[in-house]
Structures are given as C-alpha cells and as structure tokens.
Amino acid sequence: MLLPKLGLIMGVLVIWMHQMDIRPFNAAVNEQNIGVGSQPEIAVDADGVIRIVYGVKNGKERDLYYVASNDEGKSYSKPFLIGNFSQMGLGMGRGPQLTATRDYTVVTVGDHNGNLFAVNLSKKTNQWSAPVKVNDADTTAKEALSGLGAGKDNFVYTAWLDSRLGNNNLYGALSTDEGLTWGKNQLIYKGTQNGICDCCKPSVYINQIGHIFVMFRNKLDGARNMYLISSTDKGEHFGKAQKQGIGDYMINACPMDGGDLTVNSNGEASTVWRRQMEVYLAQPGKPEMKLGAGRTPVILQTTKGNAIAWQQENVVQFRSPDGLKTISLGNGQYPKLALAKDQKTAICTFERDGKIIVTSIIL
C-alpha cells in the first residue's frame, strides 16, 4: 500500500508544481555549439528573438558574424557574415557590442586603428546597414573597448575609452535613429590623474525612463576601482562618479576586466566587478558582497532577482537570482547573459575552446 500512495502523492505534487509554474533551479538545458568564434554578445528583442554577434579570426583578418533564434533558443540560424573589420578588437573584453531596439538590432565594433563603427539590422527589411563611424575625432578609440545600450524610445547610447585628450578618458555618443547616425561626442568623465584605467571595458545600461548609467574602472591614488556615473538628459550632462564598494584595488597595472551593471525599476543600480581575483556584487554607497573567486562577471535583471555569471578558472559559473545556488555551465570564458521573452529562462553565451556556446538555464 505504501508504494501506490507514494506514487499518488508524487503525481499530485507534479501536477501542483506545473499549475503553479514552480520549476527547480537545478539544470542547464539545451546547450548548443554555434561554431568557431570569440567574444560573443547577446540581446533579446521585444519579439523574443535572441540575437548574438561575435568575431572570427580569419588569418590576419577579423570577421563579424550574427546568429538568431526565433524559438527561444531551441535552434539558431546559420551564422551570417555581417562584414569584415580587419583590425577589430577581439579578446579580453574587446569585441562587438550588441543591443536591440523596437525596430532594429544595433552593433558596434571597435578597431585598433582607433575607430568605433556601428551597423544595424532592420526588422522590416532584414537588411544590414553600411558601417558608420561613431567617434568624431579620428583614431582616438585605439583600445577598442566600449559599451552599448538602448532606451525605451529607441535611442541608443555608447561609451568608450578615448585618447583625444592625450590619455584615455571616458567618452560617449547618442544615436536617435537606432544607430544610423551619431551625435557629437561627449566627455563623460576625465581622469584627474592621467586618465582612467586604460584596458578595462566600460558598461552601459539605460533604464525604463531613459536615464543612462555608465560604469568604468578609474585610476586614482594607486587604486583601480570601479565607478558609476549617470545622466538624466540622454547624455548631455553626467553627474558625479560614484565609487563601487568600500574596498580598494591597489595595483599599478590594468586588470583588463570591466564588470557589468543593471538598474531596477526604482532606479537602483547593481554592479558586478572583479577585485584581485575575486568577484563582487555592489550597490552605490553600500558595502560590496563577495561572490567568489573569478573574473569577467555579468549581471542579468529578472523578475526573481539578479542572476550573475562569471568565469572561475576555466569554468563558467551561474548564480541563481535568489542568490541561494550556483551551478557550473561547464568549461568556458567571457560569459554574457540575456533574459528570454518568457521571463523564466536565462540565455548564457560564452567561449569554449574557440567555439561559441549558448546555454539556456531555467530560472
């Protein structure tokens, strides 16, 4: 009698969990190998289309590729060659940047000649535009390190390391037509001690009311700490930069690790970043929380909290939105995160042995 009763109880429990949509956070599903490439970037548009761009080294050349999924990550399109960018930065955070607006997919590419280019894909025509240059001072973005974000009103903002003042400082530019043209470049932050950190990628996030947030690694009094700065007028003016966390990263070198950020509906930012060989989570004005050993962290806002991924040695780790569990996604590096349209699945793409991997994680 015990076994039938146990089976009945389990059956009722499964039906109840299905009805309540309670799924355990215990597995990564549907891992896919997209093909050869490095430094992938991912975005999900309003229609739920998952879009990924990445670079491929072709001898001395660098090619920009694109794939998409219309079925929430169950399958992906054949890699499409967007174009050749012979000096495209590729590695250590250098690589194509990607964001999605209502009508376009926008991609920026930095090259070691010192220029930042933008292309976009129209949903209406399914055609890619010709590259346009973003920086209005020639060859000033030689580090090829930038961030990109899209606003609710279809405006796009990018920030990058720029050397037009002699040292690398933080510059930005706004596009009001989804990357087809770009406005006058603006100085976001000028380092007071010979610029800012030279080899760490900045991050850009635009919240629901159009405020722009940019995180970068500063260079002050021997410390290489992360700072957050924001604008409420689409990049015309930026406020005072705020240090993230209360500790200091004392190092006379560039960590080559820029971190990531997200902002909730209340305008509260959460940032993830590396200090020494440890990953931290922080909010402005509050003590940081150590997540574990590792590097290259990224953060994803979900309805259940912030999910976080990072590289620990040669393994990609994924921390659940409630912060109670961390799972391994297998060998890999340079993870990126996006949220599927169902709001219940995180999509993580990363490098593994020179290939682009995409994994879905049920939240």
Short mmCIF file of C-alpha atoms in Angstrom, two decimals:
data_model
loop_
_atom_site.label_atom_id
_atom_site.label_comp_id
_atom_site.label_asym_id
_atom_site.label_seq_id
_atom_site.Cartn_x
_atom_site.Cartn_y
_atom_site.Cartn_z
CA MET A 1 0.00 0.00 0.00
CA LEU A 2 2.89 2.37 0.71
CA LEU A 3 4.23 2.45 -2.87
CA PRO A 4 0.88 3.26 -4.56
CA LYS A 5 0.24 6.01 -2.01
CA LEU A 6 3.72 7.42 -2.57
CA GLY A 7 3.16 7.37 -6.32
CA LEU A 8 -0.17 9.17 -5.91
CA ILE A 9 1.43 11.83 -3.72
CA MET A 10 4.23 12.38 -6.23
CA GLY A 11 1.75 12.64 -9.08
CA VAL A 12 -0.33 15.25 -7.25
CA LEU A 13 2.86 17.16 -6.40
CA VAL A 14 3.98 17.24 -10.04
CA ILE A 15 0.55 18.47 -11.19
CA TRP A 16 0.56 21.16 -8.48
CA MET A 17 4.07 22.33 -9.42
CA HIS A 18 3.06 22.51 -13.07
CA GLN A 19 -0.05 24.55 -12.27
CA MET A 20 1.89 26.89 -10.01
CA ASP A 21 4.77 27.04 -12.53
CA ILE A 22 7.27 26.10 -9.83
CA ARG A 23 10.35 24.69 -11.50
CA PRO A 24 13.51 23.81 -9.60
CA PHE A 25 16.68 25.74 -10.37
CA ASN A 26 18.79 22.67 -10.95
CA ALA A 27 19.76 22.30 -14.56
CA ALA A 28 21.19 23.93 -17.65
CA VAL A 29 19.35 22.80 -20.75
CA ASN A 30 19.74 22.81 -24.49
CA GLU A 31 23.43 23.68 -24.79
CA GLN A 32 24.33 24.45 -28.39
CA ASN A 33 27.59 24.91 -30.26
CA ILE A 34 27.19 27.77 -32.75
CA GLY A 35 30.61 27.34 -34.33
CA VAL A 36 34.05 28.95 -34.40
CA GLY A 37 34.28 32.39 -32.83
CA SER A 38 35.12 34.54 -29.84
CA GLN A 39 33.79 37.39 -27.67
CA PRO A 40 30.04 36.78 -28.19
CA GLU A 41 27.46 39.37 -27.19
CA ILE A 42 23.73 38.71 -26.78
CA ALA A 43 20.41 40.57 -26.70
CA VAL A 44 16.73 39.60 -26.80
CA ASP A 45 14.36 41.97 -28.59
CA ALA A 46 10.73 42.79 -27.74
CA ASP A 47 9.50 39.99 -30.01
CA GLY A 48 11.58 37.43 -28.12
CA VAL A 49 14.15 36.94 -30.87
CA ILE A 50 17.54 36.01 -29.40
CA ARG A 51 20.33 37.76 -31.28
CA ILE A 52 24.06 37.02 -30.94
CA VAL A 53 27.09 38.59 -32.59
CA TYR A 54 30.71 37.51 -32.34
CA GLY A 55 34.07 37.79 -34.05
CA VAL A 56 36.04 35.24 -36.02
CA LYS A 57 39.77 35.44 -36.66
CA ASN A 58 40.48 34.71 -40.31
CA GLY A 59 44.26 34.83 -40.62
CA LYS A 60 45.14 38.49 -40.12
CA GLU A 61 41.55 39.49 -40.82
CA ARG A 62 38.60 39.77 -38.41
CA ASP A 63 35.06 38.92 -39.47
CA LEU A 64 31.81 39.87 -37.74
CA TYR A 65 29.12 37.15 -37.57
CA TYR A 66 25.49 37.05 -36.46
CA VAL A 67 23.02 34.30 -35.47
CA ALA A 68 19.44 34.45 -34.22
CA SER A 69 16.82 32.22 -32.64
CA ASN A 70 13.06 32.63 -33.16
CA ASP A 71 12.08 29.74 -30.88
CA GLU A 72 13.51 30.88 -27.51
CA GLY A 73 16.84 29.19 -28.04
CA LYS A 74 15.75 25.76 -29.23
CA SER A 75 17.56 26.35 -32.54
CA TYR A 76 19.72 29.03 -34.12
CA SER A 77 20.12 30.30 -37.65
CA LYS A 78 23.15 29.57 -39.77
CA PRO A 79 25.96 32.07 -38.98
CA PHE A 80 25.68 35.13 -41.21
CA LEU A 81 28.74 37.19 -42.16
CA ILE A 82 27.89 40.85 -41.49
CA GLY A 83 31.23 42.09 -42.74
CA ASN A 84 34.98 42.23 -42.42
CA PHE A 85 36.64 44.55 -39.89
CA SER A 86 40.33 43.91 -40.45
CA GLN A 87 41.54 45.46 -37.18
CA MET A 88 38.55 44.58 -34.97
CA GLY A 89 39.50 44.29 -31.32
CA LEU A 90 38.86 40.71 -30.26
CA GLY A 91 39.79 39.40 -26.83
CA MET A 92 39.90 40.48 -23.17
CA GLY A 93 36.53 42.23 -23.43
CA ARG A 94 37.26 43.65 -26.85
CA GLY A 95 34.66 42.53 -29.32
CA PRO A 96 31.37 43.53 -30.93
CA GLN A 97 28.70 45.15 -28.76
CA LEU A 98 25.00 44.49 -29.30
CA THR A 99 21.64 45.94 -28.29
CA ALA A 100 18.09 45.67 -29.57
CA THR A 101 15.54 48.46 -30.08
CA ARG A 102 11.91 48.21 -31.16
CA ASP A 103 12.74 48.17 -34.88
CA TYR A 104 16.47 47.47 -35.15
CA THR A 105 19.38 45.41 -33.90
CA VAL A 106 22.40 47.68 -33.36
CA VAL A 107 26.02 46.51 -33.28
CA THR A 108 29.19 48.49 -32.62
CA VAL A 109 32.70 47.36 -33.49
CA GLY A 110 35.94 48.96 -32.28
CA ASP A 111 39.17 48.53 -34.20
CA HIS A 112 42.82 49.01 -33.35
CA ASN A 113 43.13 51.76 -35.94
CA GLY A 114 41.27 53.76 -33.32
CA ASN A 115 37.75 53.98 -34.71
CA LEU A 116 34.36 52.80 -33.46
CA PHE A 117 31.81 51.75 -36.10
CA ALA A 118 28.09 50.98 -35.94
CA VAL A 119 25.83 48.85 -38.13
CA ASN A 120 22.17 47.95 -37.70
CA LEU A 121 19.70 45.33 -38.85
CA SER A 122 16.18 46.44 -39.79
CA LYS A 123 13.34 44.16 -38.70
CA LYS A 124 11.28 45.45 -41.61
CA THR A 125 13.77 44.75 -44.42
CA ASN A 126 16.03 42.19 -42.70
CA GLN A 127 18.98 44.07 -44.19
CA TRP A 128 22.16 45.26 -42.52
CA SER A 129 23.22 48.88 -42.93
CA ALA A 130 26.66 50.00 -44.08
CA PRO A 131 29.10 50.83 -41.23
CA VAL A 132 29.15 54.39 -39.93
CA LYS A 133 31.83 55.88 -37.71
CA VAL A 134 30.80 56.88 -34.18
CA ASN A 135 33.87 58.79 -32.93
CA ASP A 136 34.08 62.30 -34.40
CA ALA A 137 37.82 62.67 -33.70
CA ASP A 138 39.79 60.31 -35.91
CA THR A 139 41.68 57.29 -34.49
CA THR A 140 41.05 58.11 -30.82
CA ALA A 141 39.49 54.78 -29.73
CA LYS A 142 42.53 52.52 -30.19
CA GLU A 143 41.80 50.35 -27.16
CA ALA A 144 38.63 49.12 -28.92
CA LEU A 145 36.80 48.95 -25.59
CA SER A 146 33.19 50.14 -25.46
CA GLY A 147 29.72 49.52 -24.05
CA LEU A 148 26.30 49.88 -25.68
CA GLY A 149 22.70 50.24 -24.51
CA ALA A 150 19.24 51.01 -25.89
CA GLY A 151 16.47 53.15 -24.41
CA LYS A 152 12.73 52.70 -24.42
CA ASP A 153 12.27 55.43 -27.04
CA ASN A 154 14.59 53.66 -29.49
CA PHE A 155 17.58 55.83 -28.72
CA VAL A 156 20.97 54.14 -28.43
CA TYR A 157 23.98 55.21 -26.39
CA THR A 158 27.57 54.03 -26.49
CA ALA A 159 30.55 54.81 -24.24
CA TRP A 160 34.20 54.04 -24.94
CA LEU A 161 37.81 54.74 -23.95
CA ASP A 162 39.07 57.71 -25.97
CA SER A 163 42.56 59.24 -26.15
CA ARG A 164 41.85 62.61 -27.81
CA LEU A 165 42.93 64.46 -24.64
CA GLY A 166 46.26 62.64 -24.52
CA ASN A 167 45.28 59.89 -22.06
CA ASN A 168 42.35 57.52 -22.15
CA ASN A 169 39.19 59.11 -20.80
CA LEU A 170 35.53 58.16 -20.98
CA TYR A 171 33.56 59.47 -23.97
CA GLY A 172 30.05 58.77 -25.23
CA ALA A 173 27.69 59.41 -28.12
CA LEU A 174 23.93 59.27 -28.67
CA SER A 175 22.03 57.98 -31.69
CA THR A 176 18.37 58.96 -32.01
CA ASP A 177 17.79 56.88 -35.15
CA GLU A 178 18.87 53.47 -33.83
CA GLY A 179 22.50 53.61 -34.89
CA LEU A 180 22.22 55.07 -38.39
CA THR A 181 23.78 58.37 -37.34
CA TRP A 182 25.52 59.54 -34.17
CA GLY A 183 25.65 62.88 -32.40
CA LYS A 184 28.56 64.94 -31.14
CA ASN A 185 30.87 63.00 -28.87
CA GLN A 186 30.62 63.98 -25.20
CA LEU A 187 33.27 63.77 -22.49
CA ILE A 188 31.59 61.70 -19.77
CA TYR A 189 34.47 61.59 -17.30
CA LYS A 190 38.00 62.97 -17.37
CA GLY A 191 40.51 61.20 -15.16
CA THR A 192 42.30 63.61 -12.84
CA GLN A 193 45.48 61.51 -12.66
CA ASN A 194 46.49 60.87 -16.27
CA GLY A 195 43.18 59.48 -17.44
CA ILE A 196 41.25 56.40 -16.37
CA CYS A 197 42.21 52.71 -16.43
CA ASP A 198 43.45 52.01 -19.95
CA CYS A 199 42.35 48.45 -20.68
CA CYS A 200 39.02 47.83 -18.93
CA LYS A 201 35.77 47.78 -20.85
CA PRO A 202 33.05 50.29 -19.82
CA SER A 203 29.43 49.13 -19.44
CA VAL A 204 26.24 50.98 -20.43
CA TYR A 205 22.69 50.48 -19.15
CA ILE A 206 19.59 52.57 -19.95
CA ASN A 207 16.65 52.20 -17.60
CA GLN A 208 12.91 52.39 -18.34
CA ILE A 209 12.72 56.16 -18.04
CA GLY A 210 15.73 56.80 -20.26
CA HIS A 211 18.42 57.50 -17.69
CA ILE A 212 21.87 56.41 -18.86
CA PHE A 213 24.24 54.61 -16.48
CA VAL A 214 27.90 54.00 -17.34
CA MET A 215 30.38 52.01 -15.25
CA PHE A 216 34.14 52.22 -15.78
CA ARG A 217 37.36 51.44 -13.96
CA ASN A 218 39.07 54.54 -12.63
CA LYS A 219 42.73 55.23 -11.83
CA LEU A 220 43.11 57.23 -8.61
CA ASP A 221 45.85 57.30 -5.95
CA GLY A 222 47.21 53.91 -6.98
CA ALA A 223 43.80 52.20 -6.93
CA ARG A 224 41.87 50.74 -9.90
CA ASN A 225 38.31 50.82 -8.55
CA MET A 226 35.01 50.72 -10.41
CA TYR A 227 32.94 53.91 -10.67
CA LEU A 228 29.34 54.52 -11.75
CA ILE A 229 28.15 57.72 -13.43
CA SER A 230 24.73 58.61 -14.81
CA SER A 231 22.80 61.08 -16.95
CA THR A 232 19.13 62.08 -16.82
CA ASP A 233 19.15 64.05 -20.11
CA LYS A 234 20.29 61.46 -22.67
CA GLY A 235 23.97 62.10 -22.21
CA GLU A 236 24.03 65.90 -22.38
CA HIS A 237 25.28 66.05 -18.80
CA PHE A 238 26.54 63.46 -16.33
CA GLY A 239 26.54 63.64 -12.54
CA LYS A 240 29.32 62.84 -10.12
CA ALA A 241 31.01 59.46 -10.49
CA GLN A 242 30.42 57.13 -7.52
CA LYS A 243 32.92 54.53 -6.37
CA GLN A 244 31.53 50.99 -6.18
CA GLY A 245 32.19 49.19 -2.90
CA ILE A 246 34.26 50.42 0.02
CA GLY A 247 37.49 48.46 -0.51
CA ASP A 248 40.34 49.42 -2.82
CA TYR A 249 42.06 47.54 -5.63
CA MET A 250 45.65 48.67 -5.22
CA ILE A 251 47.52 47.70 -8.38
CA ASN A 252 49.87 49.54 -10.72
CA ALA A 253 48.55 47.80 -13.82
CA CYS A 254 45.33 47.30 -15.72
CA PRO A 255 43.20 44.31 -14.62
CA MET A 256 41.63 44.13 -18.13
CA ASP A 257 38.23 43.35 -16.61
CA GLY A 258 35.35 45.82 -16.76
CA GLY A 259 32.42 44.14 -15.00
CA ASP A 260 28.73 44.79 -15.70
CA LEU A 261 25.64 46.55 -14.33
CA THR A 262 21.85 46.61 -14.30
CA VAL A 263 19.28 49.06 -12.93
CA ASN A 264 15.88 48.17 -11.46
CA SER A 265 12.55 49.98 -11.88
CA ASN A 266 13.30 52.15 -8.83
CA GLY A 267 16.50 53.45 -10.45
CA GLU A 268 18.72 51.41 -8.13
CA ALA A 269 21.87 50.13 -9.79
CA SER A 270 23.54 46.80 -9.08
CA THR A 271 27.09 46.26 -10.29
CA VAL A 272 29.38 43.24 -10.54
CA TRP A 273 33.13 43.50 -10.95
CA ARG A 274 36.46 41.97 -10.11
CA ARG A 275 38.99 42.97 -7.45
CA GLN A 276 42.20 40.96 -7.30
CA MET A 277 40.93 37.52 -8.39
CA GLU A 278 37.55 37.75 -6.67
CA VAL A 279 34.12 38.80 -7.95
CA TYR A 280 31.90 41.24 -6.06
CA LEU A 281 28.31 42.49 -6.16
CA ALA A 282 27.62 46.07 -5.05
CA GLN A 283 25.14 48.94 -4.98
CA PRO A 284 26.23 52.59 -4.84
CA GLY A 285 27.03 53.73 -1.32
CA LYS A 286 26.83 50.24 0.17
CA PRO A 287 29.49 47.65 1.12
CA GLU A 288 30.26 45.11 -1.56
CA MET A 289 29.42 41.40 -1.31
CA LYS A 290 31.99 38.82 -2.33
CA LEU A 291 30.57 36.16 -4.65
CA GLY A 292 33.66 34.00 -5.07
CA ALA A 293 36.89 33.64 -6.97
CA GLY A 294 36.82 34.55 -10.63
CA ARG A 295 36.71 37.24 -13.28
CA THR A 296 34.60 38.76 -16.12
CA PRO A 297 31.27 38.85 -14.23
CA VAL A 298 27.98 39.80 -15.89
CA ILE A 299 24.58 40.50 -14.33
CA LEU A 300 21.01 39.98 -15.53
CA GLN A 301 17.87 41.53 -14.06
CA THR A 302 14.98 39.04 -13.74
CA THR A 303 11.59 39.02 -12.00
CA LYS A 304 13.16 36.86 -9.28
CA GLY A 305 16.24 38.99 -8.68
CA ASN A 306 19.61 39.44 -10.33
CA ALA A 307 21.25 36.42 -11.92
CA ILE A 308 25.05 36.56 -12.23
CA ALA A 309 27.58 34.63 -14.29
CA TRP A 310 31.36 34.72 -14.22
CA GLN A 311 34.46 32.76 -15.10
CA GLN A 312 36.15 30.81 -12.30
CA GLU A 313 39.43 29.43 -13.59
CA ASN A 314 38.24 27.80 -16.84
CA VAL A 315 34.63 27.19 -15.80
CA VAL A 316 31.57 29.41 -16.24
CA GLN A 317 29.56 29.76 -13.03
CA PHE A 318 25.91 30.83 -12.84
CA ARG A 319 24.35 32.19 -9.63
CA SER A 320 20.58 31.91 -9.24
CA PRO A 321 18.52 35.12 -8.97
CA ASP A 322 17.74 34.43 -5.31
CA GLY A 323 21.45 34.00 -4.62
CA LEU A 324 20.96 30.62 -2.96
CA LYS A 325 22.61 28.39 -5.52
CA THR A 326 25.48 28.48 -8.01
CA ILE A 327 25.84 25.93 -10.79
CA SER A 328 28.55 25.22 -13.33
CA LEU A 329 27.83 25.66 -17.03
CA GLY A 330 30.99 23.77 -17.96
CA ASN A 331 34.30 24.94 -19.33
CA GLY A 332 34.30 28.40 -20.86
CA GLN A 333 35.17 32.07 -20.58
CA TYR A 334 33.70 35.55 -21.18
CA PRO A 335 30.03 34.78 -20.40
CA LYS A 336 27.19 37.09 -21.45
CA LEU A 337 23.55 36.93 -20.29
CA ALA A 338 20.10 37.79 -21.62
CA LEU A 339 16.56 37.02 -20.50
CA ALA A 340 14.20 35.07 -22.76
CA LYS A 341 10.78 36.53 -23.55
CA ASP A 342 9.09 34.03 -21.21
CA GLN A 343 10.93 35.76 -18.31
CA LYS A 344 11.68 32.29 -16.93
CA THR A 345 14.81 31.37 -18.86
CA ALA A 346 18.27 32.93 -18.86
CA ILE A 347 20.34 32.60 -22.02
CA CYS A 348 24.10 32.46 -21.49
CA THR A 349 26.60 32.59 -24.32
CA PHE A 350 30.36 32.23 -23.89
CA GLU A 351 33.57 30.99 -25.47
CA ARG A 352 34.75 27.41 -25.15
CA ASP A 353 37.89 26.19 -26.92
CA GLY A 354 37.49 28.72 -29.72
CA LYS A 355 33.78 27.99 -30.21
CA ILE A 356 30.61 29.95 -29.37
CA ILE A 357 28.41 28.11 -26.86
CA VAL A 358 24.81 29.05 -25.97
CA THR A 359 23.08 27.56 -22.94
CA SER A 360 19.55 28.02 -21.56
CA ILE A 361 19.05 27.98 -17.79
CA ILE A 362 15.58 27.56 -16.31
CA LEU A 363 15.10 30.09 -13.53
#
